[in-house]
Amino acid sequence: MSSRLPFLARVIAIDGPAGTGKSTTAREVARRLGWRYVDSGAFYRVAALLALRLALDLADEADRARLRQALERAAIEQEIVGGTPRIRLGGEDVSVEIRTPAVTSIVSRVADDPALREIVNAGLRVQVGEGTAVIDGRDIGTVVFPDAFLKVFLDASLEERARRRVAEAEPARAADPVALASYAQSLAERDRRDRERSVAPLRAAEDALHIDTSGLDFDSQVARVVRAAQDRIGRT
Ligand code: CDP
């Protein structure tokens, strides 16, 4: 009987817009539970990096098909090394390159292709296998793992998210209003694309636990998710 079940995995899905602390929270929750951490955004970022490296035109359908082909052939690996997530593409460490502004500026356009999303989703399911994992993204609780054992939707005000992103990427400009405004603008633009796309838009699952992280420190944020997970583990 069990061989007929498509999945035996136990997944915690953490979705939400950029700058809400999804990946750090997901990583720490995974560490505390001893579960695997999977970063779905990293797959879209690798796809965006491939588009840049191959000089593909996202407005051209033939180039979109080339990108899907390249992604399908790509060997993408994720692992945590010394507490830091590492992403490898064909053995090359691209962890830093996938976070550059050039990649960030096109990633939500790359992610609006339904056929490309299928390739990413298949990759995510392989990463999880039949194990236990905490996965962060935009559509994990709604589309990729709708049966996730716990779904969390993290949110925070745009100002707070911009402040966090500047502090992370350019600490020297953390109080610079020009930097804050420019990060806020690029976050807002990415949110808009992610929320408005027709396939797998960013939204909370109906049964998600909502956490507004604007006024929460990191430890409280992690503790709320871990507590919710433990409550559920206790009930199963
Ligand atoms: O870390 P950050 O929140 O900046 O973004 P990310 O998680 O690395 O995701 C980058 C982009 O990939 C998002 O803005 C989405 O366009 C796309 N993405 C997606 O469409 N679906 C996911 N499950 C994860 C990411």
XYZ file of C-alpha atoms and ligand atoms in Angstrom:
261
model
C 0.000 0.000 0.000
C 2.630 2.521 1.049
C 4.349 2.298 -2.346
C 1.226 3.892 -3.837
C 1.636 6.981 -1.705
C 3.382 9.695 -3.680
C 5.027 11.162 -0.583
C 5.915 10.101 2.876
C 7.766 13.333 3.531
C 7.072 15.559 6.460
C 7.441 19.168 5.371
C 7.258 22.529 7.092
C 6.509 25.185 4.473
C 7.604 28.754 5.187
C 6.332 31.238 2.624
C 6.280 35.015 2.424
C 7.770 38.014 0.649
C 11.478 38.904 0.597
C 13.083 40.314 3.722
C 10.778 38.676 6.260
C 13.554 36.406 7.545
C 12.178 33.272 5.876
C 15.488 31.629 5.061
C 17.222 32.340 8.365
C 14.114 31.219 10.242
C 13.692 28.096 8.118
C 17.352 27.222 8.531
C 17.304 27.599 12.313
C 14.006 25.706 12.676
C 15.501 22.900 10.571
C 18.649 22.862 12.708
C 16.680 22.684 15.966
C 14.417 19.907 14.721
C 17.267 18.032 13.029
C 15.410 18.296 9.696
C 16.804 19.169 6.303
C 16.668 22.789 5.094
C 15.750 23.432 1.449
C 15.838 26.910 -0.113
C 13.434 26.934 -3.079
C 14.389 30.493 -4.059
C 17.950 29.276 -4.678
C 16.665 27.155 -7.578
C 15.017 30.185 -9.204
C 18.188 32.178 -8.571
C 20.302 29.486 -10.251
C 17.900 29.592 -13.214
C 18.328 33.388 -13.359
C 22.112 32.983 -13.202
C 21.963 30.528 -16.115
C 19.881 33.035 -18.102
C 22.551 35.693 -17.524
C 25.458 33.400 -18.304
C 23.847 32.176 -21.503
C 22.817 35.760 -22.392
C 19.221 34.653 -22.896
C 16.399 37.040 -23.720
C 13.486 36.392 -21.347
C 11.094 38.022 -23.792
C 11.933 35.392 -26.417
C 10.081 32.059 -26.225
C 12.940 30.113 -27.875
C 15.361 31.486 -25.276
C 12.902 30.576 -22.498
C 12.928 27.014 -23.851
C 16.767 27.054 -23.870
C 16.711 28.158 -20.260
C 14.390 25.316 -19.249
C 16.639 22.869 -21.053
C 19.738 24.231 -19.306
C 17.984 24.042 -15.939
C 16.842 20.493 -16.531
C 20.419 19.439 -17.272
C 21.950 21.410 -14.408
C 23.224 19.526 -11.375
C 22.138 21.703 -8.451
C 23.178 20.764 -4.930
C 22.302 22.385 -1.625
C 24.041 21.754 1.647
C 24.872 23.532 4.875
C 28.601 24.012 5.407
C 29.635 25.365 8.811
C 26.137 26.748 9.394
C 26.003 28.510 6.000
C 23.934 27.238 3.071
C 25.997 26.469 -0.024
C 24.559 26.120 -3.509
C 26.544 24.326 -6.188
C 25.896 24.293 -9.889
C 27.731 21.465 -11.643
C 30.150 21.372 -8.703
C 30.844 25.150 -8.814
C 29.971 27.103 -5.674
C 27.546 29.825 -6.847
C 26.227 30.776 -3.386
C 27.475 34.371 -3.662
C 26.794 34.871 -7.350
C 23.114 33.949 -7.076
C 22.591 36.844 -4.619
C 24.062 39.598 -6.805
C 21.769 42.501 -7.808
C 21.975 41.330 -11.455
C 20.390 37.982 -10.525
C 17.931 39.510 -8.045
C 16.672 41.978 -10.636
C 15.558 39.267 -13.103
C 14.691 36.326 -10.863
C 10.958 37.053 -10.550
C 10.687 37.271 -14.354
C 12.437 33.929 -14.666
C 10.040 32.504 -12.060
C 6.885 33.464 -13.945
C 7.275 30.577 -16.437
C 4.928 27.702 -15.461
C 7.026 25.049 -17.259
C 10.196 26.243 -15.541
C 8.392 26.112 -12.195
C 7.547 22.449 -12.847
C 11.256 21.717 -13.271
C 12.074 23.494 -10.007
C 9.259 21.701 -8.178
C 10.507 18.313 -9.373
C 13.982 19.288 -8.101
C 12.517 20.280 -4.726
C 10.710 16.959 -4.385
C 13.956 15.133 -5.105
C 15.745 17.169 -2.416
C 13.107 16.271 0.143
C 12.683 12.646 -0.922
C 10.829 10.776 1.779
C 12.556 12.660 4.562
C 11.750 15.603 6.773
C 12.463 19.144 5.594
C 11.825 22.798 6.233
C 11.407 24.590 2.902
C 11.095 28.309 2.330
C 9.656 30.067 -0.719
C 6.547 31.667 -2.138
C 4.284 28.733 -3.067
C 5.510 25.877 -0.914
C 2.365 25.578 1.240
C -0.040 26.414 -1.591
C 1.343 24.501 -4.596
C 4.482 22.435 -4.051
C 3.611 20.723 -0.755
C -0.101 21.485 -0.181
C -0.181 18.668 2.385
C 2.672 20.179 4.387
C 2.511 19.208 8.016
C 2.872 22.871 9.078
C 2.500 25.989 6.912
C 3.810 29.346 8.015
C 3.374 32.697 6.295
C 5.878 35.325 7.380
C 5.245 38.991 6.664
C 6.579 42.404 7.724
C 6.147 45.999 6.628
C 7.973 47.091 3.489
C 10.035 49.623 5.484
C 11.166 46.974 7.943
C 12.041 44.541 5.173
C 14.055 47.180 3.303
C 15.884 48.065 6.534
C 16.841 44.411 7.057
C 18.012 43.946 3.482
C 20.240 47.058 3.541
C 21.721 46.032 6.896
C 22.486 42.588 5.449
C 23.865 43.634 2.074
C 25.423 47.058 2.774
C 25.795 47.556 6.535
C 27.698 50.827 6.012
C 24.572 52.343 4.414
C 22.097 50.984 6.974
C 20.889 54.455 7.961
C 21.114 56.007 4.500
C 17.618 57.071 3.338
C 18.631 56.807 -0.331
C 19.726 53.193 0.134
C 16.556 52.402 2.114
C 14.337 53.904 -0.578
C 16.105 52.030 -3.348
C 15.889 48.654 -1.546
C 12.224 49.315 -0.733
C 11.520 50.033 -4.368
C 13.174 46.866 -5.632
C 11.469 44.729 -2.959
C 8.095 46.245 -3.832
C 8.629 45.545 -7.514
C 9.597 41.902 -6.871
C 6.630 41.459 -4.486
C 4.295 42.841 -7.117
C 5.531 40.393 -9.761
C 5.443 37.486 -7.302
C 1.919 38.313 -6.114
C 0.425 39.103 -9.499
C 1.719 36.246 -11.632
C -0.941 33.832 -12.807
C 0.911 30.679 -11.837
C 1.680 29.917 -8.177
C 1.473 33.534 -6.984
C 2.829 34.520 -3.607
C -0.031 34.151 -1.131
C -0.714 32.556 2.210
C -2.299 29.101 2.296
C -5.703 29.156 3.993
C -4.416 26.999 6.808
C -1.131 28.869 7.289
C 0.020 30.241 10.614
C 0.563 33.993 9.993
C 3.454 35.669 11.749
C 4.111 39.388 11.346
C 7.821 39.668 12.044
C 7.962 43.516 12.045
C 8.239 43.791 15.794
C 9.657 40.354 16.533
C 13.270 39.488 17.224
C 14.784 36.493 15.487
C 14.660 34.153 18.492
C 10.957 34.785 19.118
C 10.237 34.252 15.440
C 12.027 30.886 15.416
C 10.504 29.880 18.750
C 6.955 30.417 17.444
C 7.522 28.136 14.473
C 9.310 25.469 16.514
C 6.497 25.533 19.097
C 3.854 25.127 16.399
C 5.829 22.232 14.896
C 6.266 20.537 18.259
C 2.546 20.922 19.028
C 1.785 19.123 15.812
C 4.425 16.464 16.343
C 2.866 15.880 19.785
C -0.520 15.385 18.161
C 0.616 12.855 15.533
O 15.671 35.518 -0.367
P 14.634 36.329 -1.069
O 13.396 36.391 -0.269
O 15.141 37.624 -1.583
O 14.199 35.589 -2.363
P 14.327 34.063 -2.705
O 13.599 33.226 -1.724
O 15.755 33.749 -2.968
O 13.487 34.010 -4.066
C 13.891 34.753 -5.206
C 12.735 34.826 -6.170
O 12.456 33.515 -6.658
C 11.409 35.344 -5.631
O 11.305 36.747 -5.663
C 10.411 34.692 -6.578
O 10.297 35.418 -7.783
C 11.065 33.365 -6.890
N 10.532 32.270 -6.076
C 9.344 31.721 -6.458
O 8.718 32.189 -7.413
N 8.828 30.655 -5.786
C 9.485 30.141 -4.735
N 8.980 29.069 -4.107
C 10.690 30.707 -4.305
C 11.193 31.803 -4.989
